[in-house]
Amino acid sequence: MSTTGPTEQSQSANAQSGDYLLRCVGLHKWYGSVHALRNVDFNVRAGEVVGLVGDNGAGKSTLIKVLSGVHKQDKGDIFLEGRKVVIDRPRAAMQLGIETIYQYTAMIPEMSILRNIFIGRELRKAGPRGFGWLDRKRMASEAVASIAEVGLDLESPHRPVKELSGGQRQGVAIARAMHFQSKILILDEPTNHLSVKETNKVLDHVRTLSEQGVTCIFISHNLHHIHPISDRIVAMARGEKIADIHPDDTNIDDLNKMIS
Ligand SMILES: Nc1ncnc2c1ncn2[C@@H]1O[C@H](COP(=O)(O)OP(=O)(O)O)[C@@H](O)[C@H]1O
Ligand SMILES: [Mg+2]
């Protein structure tokens, strides 16, 4: 982690725009009279881990909800791999390869790790009357491989998710995103309410993903979590993007002053 460096903030990350995987131009979002996104330009390169920071109410989750199809922007455009896209439903985001993991990420606690990984996207094989039977064997072996890939140690893929810790559940969600080869993995405050040990585990998963070239947007109000794992840090305040900087060009104190 670098804590010293030039204090002047480099805006270089936005200088050229040719090679962005995701490009958001002039996004606005209103909730009634609340102007939650104000002309936000937000870009992500393939393979980057972008840390998105800001105080409560800054608009981070709203930006992510627009990208994940929970809310539609009122103005502005989104481009994925250079192509303009309409993300009007969560399913549209998933089909485009944008996977979002929330703090209380969607899982069915009574069901096994395996079933949770394949929820809604079960592998099937031909039954006696054609297509239809769940291919449990293949799902089990692929689940084991995906879990191992993110460095999770979960004994058996058949354990119910309710027996897992918060950090392990986040790990399963990350394994799920990896398995379906998401283009962009978004984690919105995944470490909230986790113990220090579990938080470190989740941060380790993100590091592993970034080494594997997965593109990540990691949101947290905890700069100590964001700073060491980010290739770039984007800061928001009152619905606006206020900084877009390389972590080496800033430090936690400066970032704290900027966003508060
Ligand atoms: N569903 C909603 N309805 C009305 N206002 C909302 C809604 N969601 C968020 N807001 C408001 O929009 C602003 C940005 O919120 P949010 O995007 O959740 O910020 P952050 O994730 O940075 O804490 C805040 O003023 C918040 O109160
Ligand atoms: Mg939020």
mmCIF file of C-alpha atoms and ligand atoms in Angstrom:
data_model
loop_
_atom_site.group_PDB
_atom_site.id
_atom_site.type_symbol
_atom_site.label_atom_id
_atom_site.label_comp_id
_atom_site.label_asym_id
_atom_site.label_seq_id
_atom_site.Cartn_x
_atom_site.Cartn_y
_atom_site.Cartn_z
ATOM 1 C CA MET A 1 0.000 0.000 0.000
ATOM 2 C CA SER A 2 1.361 3.382 -0.873
ATOM 3 C CA THR A 3 0.627 6.203 1.492
ATOM 4 C CA THR A 4 2.901 8.806 -0.007
ATOM 5 C CA GLY A 5 3.055 10.115 -3.513
ATOM 6 C CA PRO A 6 2.388 13.220 -5.511
ATOM 7 C CA THR A 7 -0.489 15.116 -3.918
ATOM 8 C CA GLU A 8 -1.653 16.499 -7.202
ATOM 9 C CA GLN A 9 -4.383 14.297 -8.578
ATOM 10 C CA SER A 10 -3.828 12.865 -11.987
ATOM 11 C CA GLN A 11 -6.800 12.988 -14.301
ATOM 12 C CA SER A 12 -4.940 10.833 -16.801
ATOM 13 C CA ALA A 13 -7.262 7.867 -16.359
ATOM 14 C CA ASN A 14 -9.865 9.687 -18.410
ATOM 15 C CA ALA A 15 -7.559 11.111 -21.017
ATOM 16 C CA GLN A 16 -8.178 8.558 -23.732
ATOM 17 C CA SER A 17 -11.411 6.665 -24.144
ATOM 18 C CA GLY A 18 -10.716 4.184 -26.936
ATOM 19 C CA ASP A 19 -10.120 1.070 -24.904
ATOM 20 C CA TYR A 20 -12.934 1.071 -22.389
ATOM 21 C CA LEU A 21 -14.919 -2.063 -21.695
ATOM 22 C CA LEU A 22 -17.637 0.040 -20.066
ATOM 23 C CA ARG A 23 -18.298 3.682 -20.783
ATOM 24 C CA CYS A 24 -21.023 5.758 -19.134
ATOM 25 C CA VAL A 25 -21.614 9.221 -20.534
ATOM 26 C CA GLY A 26 -23.559 11.978 -18.805
ATOM 27 C CA LEU A 27 -25.711 9.820 -16.545
ATOM 28 C CA HIS A 28 -28.502 11.484 -14.601
ATOM 29 C CA LYS A 29 -30.947 9.883 -12.203
ATOM 30 C CA TRP A 30 -33.693 11.519 -10.193
ATOM 31 C CA TYR A 31 -35.750 9.922 -7.426
ATOM 32 C CA GLY A 32 -38.607 12.410 -7.397
ATOM 33 C CA SER A 33 -36.867 15.636 -6.429
ATOM 34 C CA VAL A 34 -33.619 13.937 -5.319
ATOM 35 C CA HIS A 35 -30.998 14.350 -8.040
ATOM 36 C CA ALA A 36 -28.990 11.200 -7.237
ATOM 37 C CA LEU A 37 -26.703 11.156 -10.315
ATOM 38 C CA ARG A 38 -25.546 14.436 -11.819
ATOM 39 C CA ASN A 39 -23.935 14.144 -15.220
ATOM 40 C CA VAL A 40 -21.724 11.205 -14.265
ATOM 41 C CA ASP A 41 -19.109 9.915 -16.712
ATOM 42 C CA PHE A 42 -17.768 6.586 -15.522
ATOM 43 C CA ASN A 43 -15.412 4.348 -17.469
ATOM 44 C CA VAL A 44 -13.843 0.983 -16.820
ATOM 45 C CA ARG A 45 -11.069 -0.724 -18.784
ATOM 46 C CA ALA A 46 -10.946 -4.480 -19.269
ATOM 47 C CA GLY A 47 -9.117 -6.156 -16.403
ATOM 48 C CA GLU A 48 -9.205 -3.127 -14.107
ATOM 49 C CA VAL A 49 -10.295 -3.095 -10.489
ATOM 50 C CA VAL A 50 -12.036 0.242 -10.009
ATOM 51 C CA GLY A 51 -12.662 1.301 -6.426
ATOM 52 C CA LEU A 52 -15.779 3.448 -6.131
ATOM 53 C CA VAL A 53 -15.775 5.544 -2.973
ATOM 54 C CA GLY A 54 -17.934 8.205 -1.396
ATOM 55 C CA ASP A 55 -19.843 9.095 1.723
ATOM 56 C CA ASN A 56 -23.328 7.732 2.417
ATOM 57 C CA GLY A 57 -25.787 9.147 -0.096
ATOM 58 C CA ALA A 58 -23.081 10.042 -2.646
ATOM 59 C CA GLY A 59 -24.829 8.067 -5.384
ATOM 60 C CA LYS A 60 -22.602 4.971 -5.552
ATOM 61 C CA SER A 61 -25.407 2.429 -5.253
ATOM 62 C CA THR A 62 -27.565 4.404 -7.670
ATOM 63 C CA LEU A 63 -24.821 4.233 -10.295
ATOM 64 C CA ILE A 64 -24.491 0.488 -9.699
ATOM 65 C CA LYS A 65 -28.282 0.004 -9.821
ATOM 66 C CA VAL A 66 -28.320 1.709 -13.216
ATOM 67 C CA LEU A 67 -25.549 -0.621 -14.422
ATOM 68 C CA SER A 68 -27.274 -3.694 -13.033
ATOM 69 C CA GLY A 69 -30.739 -2.909 -14.415
ATOM 70 C CA VAL A 70 -32.461 -2.208 -11.096
ATOM 71 C CA HIS A 71 -33.109 1.427 -12.081
ATOM 72 C CA LYS A 72 -32.930 3.046 -15.485
ATOM 73 C CA GLN A 73 -31.048 6.308 -15.912
ATOM 74 C CA ASP A 74 -33.166 9.351 -16.809
ATOM 75 C CA LYS A 75 -30.476 10.736 -19.086
ATOM 76 C CA GLY A 76 -27.153 9.607 -20.496
ATOM 77 C CA ASP A 77 -25.802 6.610 -22.357
ATOM 78 C CA ILE A 78 -24.056 3.373 -21.501
ATOM 79 C CA PHE A 79 -21.656 1.640 -23.888
ATOM 80 C CA LEU A 80 -20.298 -1.875 -23.465
ATOM 81 C CA GLU A 81 -17.365 -2.832 -25.688
ATOM 82 C CA GLY A 82 -18.125 0.258 -27.755
ATOM 83 C CA ARG A 83 -21.742 -0.670 -28.365
ATOM 84 C CA LYS A 84 -24.626 1.348 -26.894
ATOM 85 C CA VAL A 85 -26.659 -0.843 -24.563
ATOM 86 C CA VAL A 86 -30.039 -0.581 -22.874
ATOM 87 C CA ILE A 87 -30.043 -2.064 -19.389
ATOM 88 C CA ASP A 88 -33.693 -1.950 -18.432
ATOM 89 C CA ARG A 89 -33.946 -5.083 -16.284
ATOM 90 C CA PRO A 90 -31.581 -7.077 -14.060
ATOM 91 C CA ARG A 91 -31.778 -9.929 -16.572
ATOM 92 C CA ALA A 92 -30.543 -7.603 -19.332
ATOM 93 C CA ALA A 93 -27.475 -6.776 -17.232
ATOM 94 C CA MET A 94 -26.801 -10.460 -16.597
ATOM 95 C CA GLN A 95 -27.140 -11.272 -20.281
ATOM 96 C CA LEU A 96 -24.619 -8.540 -21.066
ATOM 97 C CA GLY A 97 -22.224 -10.118 -18.565
ATOM 98 C CA ILE A 98 -22.631 -7.606 -15.737
ATOM 99 C CA GLU A 99 -22.959 -9.427 -12.423
ATOM 100 C CA THR A 100 -23.637 -7.587 -9.183
ATOM 101 C CA ILE A 101 -22.990 -8.806 -5.681
ATOM 102 C CA TYR A 102 -24.731 -6.913 -2.899
ATOM 103 C CA GLN A 103 -24.125 -7.069 0.796
ATOM 104 C CA TYR A 104 -27.095 -9.384 1.233
ATOM 105 C CA THR A 105 -26.580 -11.101 -2.011
ATOM 106 C CA ALA A 106 -29.375 -13.173 -3.526
ATOM 107 C CA MET A 107 -29.092 -16.699 -2.202
ATOM 108 C CA ILE A 108 -31.483 -19.263 -0.854
ATOM 109 C CA PRO A 109 -30.065 -20.238 2.541
ATOM 110 C CA GLU A 110 -31.822 -23.604 2.746
ATOM 111 C CA MET A 111 -30.404 -24.713 -0.580
ATOM 112 C CA SER A 112 -26.938 -26.112 -1.161
ATOM 113 C CA ILE A 113 -23.920 -24.142 -2.361
ATOM 114 C CA LEU A 114 -24.187 -26.065 -5.609
ATOM 115 C CA ARG A 115 -27.836 -25.136 -6.219
ATOM 116 C CA ASN A 116 -27.128 -21.530 -5.330
ATOM 117 C CA ILE A 117 -24.309 -21.323 -7.866
ATOM 118 C CA PHE A 118 -26.594 -22.564 -10.643
ATOM 119 C CA ILE A 119 -29.775 -20.829 -9.519
ATOM 120 C CA GLY A 120 -31.780 -19.831 -12.613
ATOM 121 C CA ARG A 121 -29.082 -21.235 -14.888
ATOM 122 C CA GLU A 122 -29.208 -24.941 -14.039
ATOM 123 C CA LEU A 123 -27.392 -27.422 -16.225
ATOM 124 C CA ARG A 124 -29.742 -29.961 -17.709
ATOM 125 C CA LYS A 125 -29.460 -33.189 -19.612
ATOM 126 C CA ALA A 126 -31.839 -35.094 -21.801
ATOM 127 C CA GLY A 127 -34.376 -37.162 -19.864
ATOM 128 C CA PRO A 128 -36.464 -40.019 -21.268
ATOM 129 C CA ARG A 129 -38.864 -37.480 -22.830
ATOM 130 C CA GLY A 130 -36.173 -35.138 -24.057
ATOM 131 C CA PHE A 131 -34.630 -32.089 -22.443
ATOM 132 C CA GLY A 132 -35.190 -31.476 -18.782
ATOM 133 C CA TRP A 133 -33.412 -33.368 -16.016
ATOM 134 C CA LEU A 134 -31.020 -31.502 -13.779
ATOM 135 C CA ASP A 135 -27.471 -32.649 -14.427
ATOM 136 C CA ARG A 136 -26.489 -32.804 -10.760
ATOM 137 C CA LYS A 137 -23.218 -34.599 -11.387
ATOM 138 C CA ARG A 138 -21.911 -32.011 -13.826
ATOM 139 C CA MET A 139 -23.143 -29.139 -11.652
ATOM 140 C CA ALA A 140 -21.337 -30.640 -8.651
ATOM 141 C CA SER A 141 -18.024 -31.025 -10.463
ATOM 142 C CA GLU A 142 -18.236 -27.538 -12.018
ATOM 143 C CA ALA A 143 -19.212 -26.005 -8.681
ATOM 144 C CA VAL A 144 -16.217 -27.633 -6.982
ATOM 145 C CA ALA A 145 -13.918 -26.260 -9.700
ATOM 146 C CA SER A 146 -15.342 -22.723 -9.448
ATOM 147 C CA ILE A 147 -15.076 -22.707 -5.665
ATOM 148 C CA ALA A 148 -11.461 -23.862 -5.864
ATOM 149 C CA GLU A 149 -10.698 -21.198 -8.451
ATOM 150 C CA VAL A 150 -11.568 -18.365 -6.077
ATOM 151 C CA GLY A 151 -9.578 -20.070 -3.317
ATOM 152 C CA LEU A 152 -12.585 -20.940 -1.171
ATOM 153 C CA ASP A 153 -12.400 -23.914 1.130
ATOM 154 C CA LEU A 154 -15.954 -25.150 1.675
ATOM 155 C CA GLU A 155 -15.677 -28.886 2.438
ATOM 156 C CA SER A 156 -18.596 -29.920 0.231
ATOM 157 C CA PRO A 157 -20.695 -28.188 -2.453
ATOM 158 C CA HIS A 158 -23.732 -29.921 -0.934
ATOM 159 C CA ARG A 159 -23.635 -27.948 2.335
ATOM 160 C CA PRO A 160 -26.591 -25.588 2.749
ATOM 161 C CA VAL A 161 -25.649 -21.937 2.366
ATOM 162 C CA LYS A 162 -27.197 -21.136 5.780
ATOM 163 C CA GLU A 163 -24.236 -22.911 7.419
ATOM 164 C CA LEU A 164 -21.754 -20.538 5.784
ATOM 165 C CA SER A 165 -20.317 -17.348 7.223
ATOM 166 C CA GLY A 166 -20.991 -13.984 5.559
ATOM 167 C CA GLY A 167 -17.562 -14.011 3.953
ATOM 168 C CA GLN A 168 -18.018 -17.517 2.611
ATOM 169 C CA ARG A 169 -21.370 -16.508 1.113
ATOM 170 C CA GLN A 170 -19.708 -13.626 -0.682
ATOM 171 C CA GLY A 171 -17.138 -16.150 -1.900
ATOM 172 C CA VAL A 172 -19.890 -18.360 -3.321
ATOM 173 C CA ALA A 173 -21.413 -15.353 -5.093
ATOM 174 C CA ILE A 174 -18.011 -14.520 -6.564
ATOM 175 C CA ALA A 175 -17.535 -18.157 -7.646
ATOM 176 C CA ARG A 176 -20.952 -17.969 -9.317
ATOM 177 C CA ALA A 177 -19.997 -14.844 -11.242
ATOM 178 C CA MET A 178 -16.707 -16.458 -12.271
ATOM 179 C CA HIS A 179 -18.416 -19.612 -13.408
ATOM 180 C CA PHE A 180 -20.697 -17.727 -15.762
ATOM 181 C CA GLN A 181 -17.753 -15.693 -17.016
ATOM 182 C CA SER A 182 -19.143 -12.281 -16.240
ATOM 183 C CA LYS A 183 -17.449 -9.458 -18.081
ATOM 184 C CA ILE A 184 -17.814 -7.111 -15.163
ATOM 185 C CA LEU A 185 -18.218 -8.067 -11.544
ATOM 186 C CA ILE A 186 -19.689 -5.366 -9.319
ATOM 187 C CA LEU A 187 -19.410 -5.662 -5.552
ATOM 188 C CA ASP A 188 -21.486 -3.105 -3.633
ATOM 189 C CA GLU A 189 -20.260 -2.877 -0.029
ATOM 190 C CA PRO A 190 -19.576 -6.631 0.147
ATOM 191 C CA THR A 191 -17.647 -6.284 3.393
ATOM 192 C CA ASN A 192 -20.333 -4.501 5.433
ATOM 193 C CA HIS A 193 -21.047 -6.350 8.663
ATOM 194 C CA LEU A 194 -18.258 -8.868 8.093
ATOM 195 C CA SER A 195 -15.593 -9.618 10.671
ATOM 196 C CA VAL A 196 -12.050 -8.429 9.998
ATOM 197 C CA LYS A 197 -11.016 -11.956 9.087
ATOM 198 C CA GLU A 198 -13.927 -12.405 6.690
ATOM 199 C CA THR A 199 -13.337 -8.998 5.176
ATOM 200 C CA ASN A 200 -9.736 -9.927 4.435
ATOM 201 C CA LYS A 201 -10.936 -13.097 2.782
ATOM 202 C CA VAL A 202 -13.296 -11.169 0.495
ATOM 203 C CA LEU A 203 -10.491 -8.721 -0.362
ATOM 204 C CA ASP A 204 -8.283 -11.734 -1.153
ATOM 205 C CA HIS A 205 -10.960 -13.036 -3.531
ATOM 206 C CA VAL A 206 -11.007 -9.707 -5.340
ATOM 207 C CA ARG A 207 -7.208 -9.817 -5.622
ATOM 208 C CA THR A 208 -7.401 -13.343 -7.061
ATOM 209 C CA LEU A 209 -10.006 -12.204 -9.579
ATOM 210 C CA SER A 210 -7.930 -9.258 -10.639
ATOM 211 C CA GLU A 211 -4.905 -11.529 -11.148
ATOM 212 C CA GLN A 212 -7.128 -13.632 -13.399
ATOM 213 C CA GLY A 213 -7.954 -10.537 -15.421
ATOM 214 C CA VAL A 214 -11.561 -10.147 -14.250
ATOM 215 C CA THR A 215 -12.891 -6.607 -14.423
ATOM 216 C CA CYS A 216 -14.238 -5.461 -11.061
ATOM 217 C CA ILE A 217 -16.018 -2.454 -9.638
ATOM 218 C CA PHE A 218 -15.608 -2.542 -5.875
ATOM 219 C CA ILE A 219 -17.684 -0.178 -3.752
ATOM 220 C CA SER A 220 -16.958 0.655 -0.176
ATOM 221 C CA HIS A 221 -16.981 3.621 2.132
ATOM 222 C CA ASN A 222 -13.945 2.052 3.794
ATOM 223 C CA LEU A 223 -10.913 3.507 2.048
ATOM 224 C CA HIS A 224 -8.608 1.049 3.802
ATOM 225 C CA HIS A 225 -10.354 -1.715 1.872
ATOM 226 C CA ILE A 226 -10.395 0.098 -1.457
ATOM 227 C CA HIS A 227 -6.971 1.676 -1.650
ATOM 228 C CA PRO A 228 -4.738 -1.430 -1.673
ATOM 229 C CA ILE A 229 -6.779 -3.447 -4.194
ATOM 230 C CA SER A 230 -7.740 -0.783 -6.744
ATOM 231 C CA ASP A 231 -6.052 0.011 -10.045
ATOM 232 C CA ARG A 232 -8.032 3.238 -10.096
ATOM 233 C CA ILE A 233 -10.206 5.075 -7.623
ATOM 234 C CA VAL A 234 -13.332 7.009 -8.545
ATOM 235 C CA ALA A 235 -14.796 9.247 -5.863
ATOM 236 C CA MET A 236 -18.361 10.543 -5.762
ATOM 237 C CA ALA A 237 -20.044 13.229 -3.669
ATOM 238 C CA ARG A 238 -23.631 14.508 -3.831
ATOM 239 C CA GLY A 239 -24.327 12.639 -7.054
ATOM 240 C CA GLU A 240 -21.242 13.890 -8.890
ATOM 241 C CA LYS A 241 -17.966 12.272 -9.796
ATOM 242 C CA ILE A 242 -15.362 14.379 -8.022
ATOM 243 C CA ALA A 243 -12.158 12.432 -8.688
ATOM 244 C CA ASP A 244 -10.775 9.731 -10.935
ATOM 245 C CA ILE A 245 -7.249 8.885 -9.815
ATOM 246 C CA HIS A 246 -4.531 6.283 -9.595
ATOM 247 C CA PRO A 247 -4.079 4.995 -6.024
ATOM 248 C CA ASP A 248 -0.367 5.880 -6.130
ATOM 249 C CA ASP A 249 -1.312 9.504 -6.731
ATOM 250 C CA THR A 250 -3.316 9.791 -3.551
ATOM 251 C CA ASN A 251 -3.539 8.422 -0.027
ATOM 252 C CA ILE A 252 -6.232 7.516 2.456
ATOM 253 C CA ASP A 253 -6.098 10.854 4.298
ATOM 254 C CA ASP A 254 -6.453 12.884 1.116
ATOM 255 C CA LEU A 255 -9.272 10.657 -0.116
ATOM 256 C CA ASN A 256 -11.052 11.002 3.211
ATOM 257 C CA LYS A 257 -10.837 14.790 3.053
ATOM 258 C CA MET A 258 -12.057 14.763 -0.517
ATOM 259 C CA ILE A 259 -15.214 12.729 0.084
ATOM 260 C CA SER A 260 -16.296 14.156 3.436
HETATM 261 N N1 LIG B 1 -35.130 4.254 -3.994
HETATM 262 C C1 LIG B 1 -34.850 5.524 -3.645
HETATM 263 N N2 LIG B 1 -35.830 6.447 -3.549
HETATM 264 C C2 LIG B 1 -35.561 7.722 -3.229
HETATM 265 N N3 LIG B 1 -34.339 8.196 -2.957
HETATM 266 C C3 LIG B 1 -33.312 7.329 -3.030
HETATM 267 C C4 LIG B 1 -33.508 5.956 -3.381
HETATM 268 N N4 LIG B 1 -32.299 5.337 -3.377
HETATM 269 C C5 LIG B 1 -31.397 6.284 -3.055
HETATM 270 N N5 LIG B 1 -31.987 7.472 -2.844
HETATM 271 C C6 LIG B 1 -31.311 8.743 -2.525
HETATM 272 O O1 LIG B 1 -30.372 8.987 -3.554
HETATM 273 C C7 LIG B 1 -29.159 9.486 -3.029
HETATM 274 C C8 LIG B 1 -28.002 8.559 -3.387
HETATM 275 O O2 LIG B 1 -28.171 7.327 -2.679
HETATM 276 P P1 LIG B 1 -27.256 6.056 -2.927
HETATM 277 O O3 LIG B 1 -27.047 5.901 -4.378
HETATM 278 O O4 LIG B 1 -27.841 4.918 -2.181
HETATM 279 O O5 LIG B 1 -25.869 6.498 -2.257
HETATM 280 P P2 LIG B 1 -24.643 5.653 -1.692
HETATM 281 O O6 LIG B 1 -24.738 4.259 -2.199
HETATM 282 O O7 LIG B 1 -23.435 6.381 -2.173
HETATM 283 O O8 LIG B 1 -24.744 5.697 -0.186
HETATM 284 C C9 LIG B 1 -29.392 9.655 -1.530
HETATM 285 O O9 LIG B 1 -29.810 10.971 -1.303
HETATM 286 C C10 LIG B 1 -30.503 8.667 -1.265
HETATM 287 O O10 LIG B 1 -31.254 9.066 -0.145
HETATM 288 MG MG MG B 2 -24.783 2.355 -1.214
#
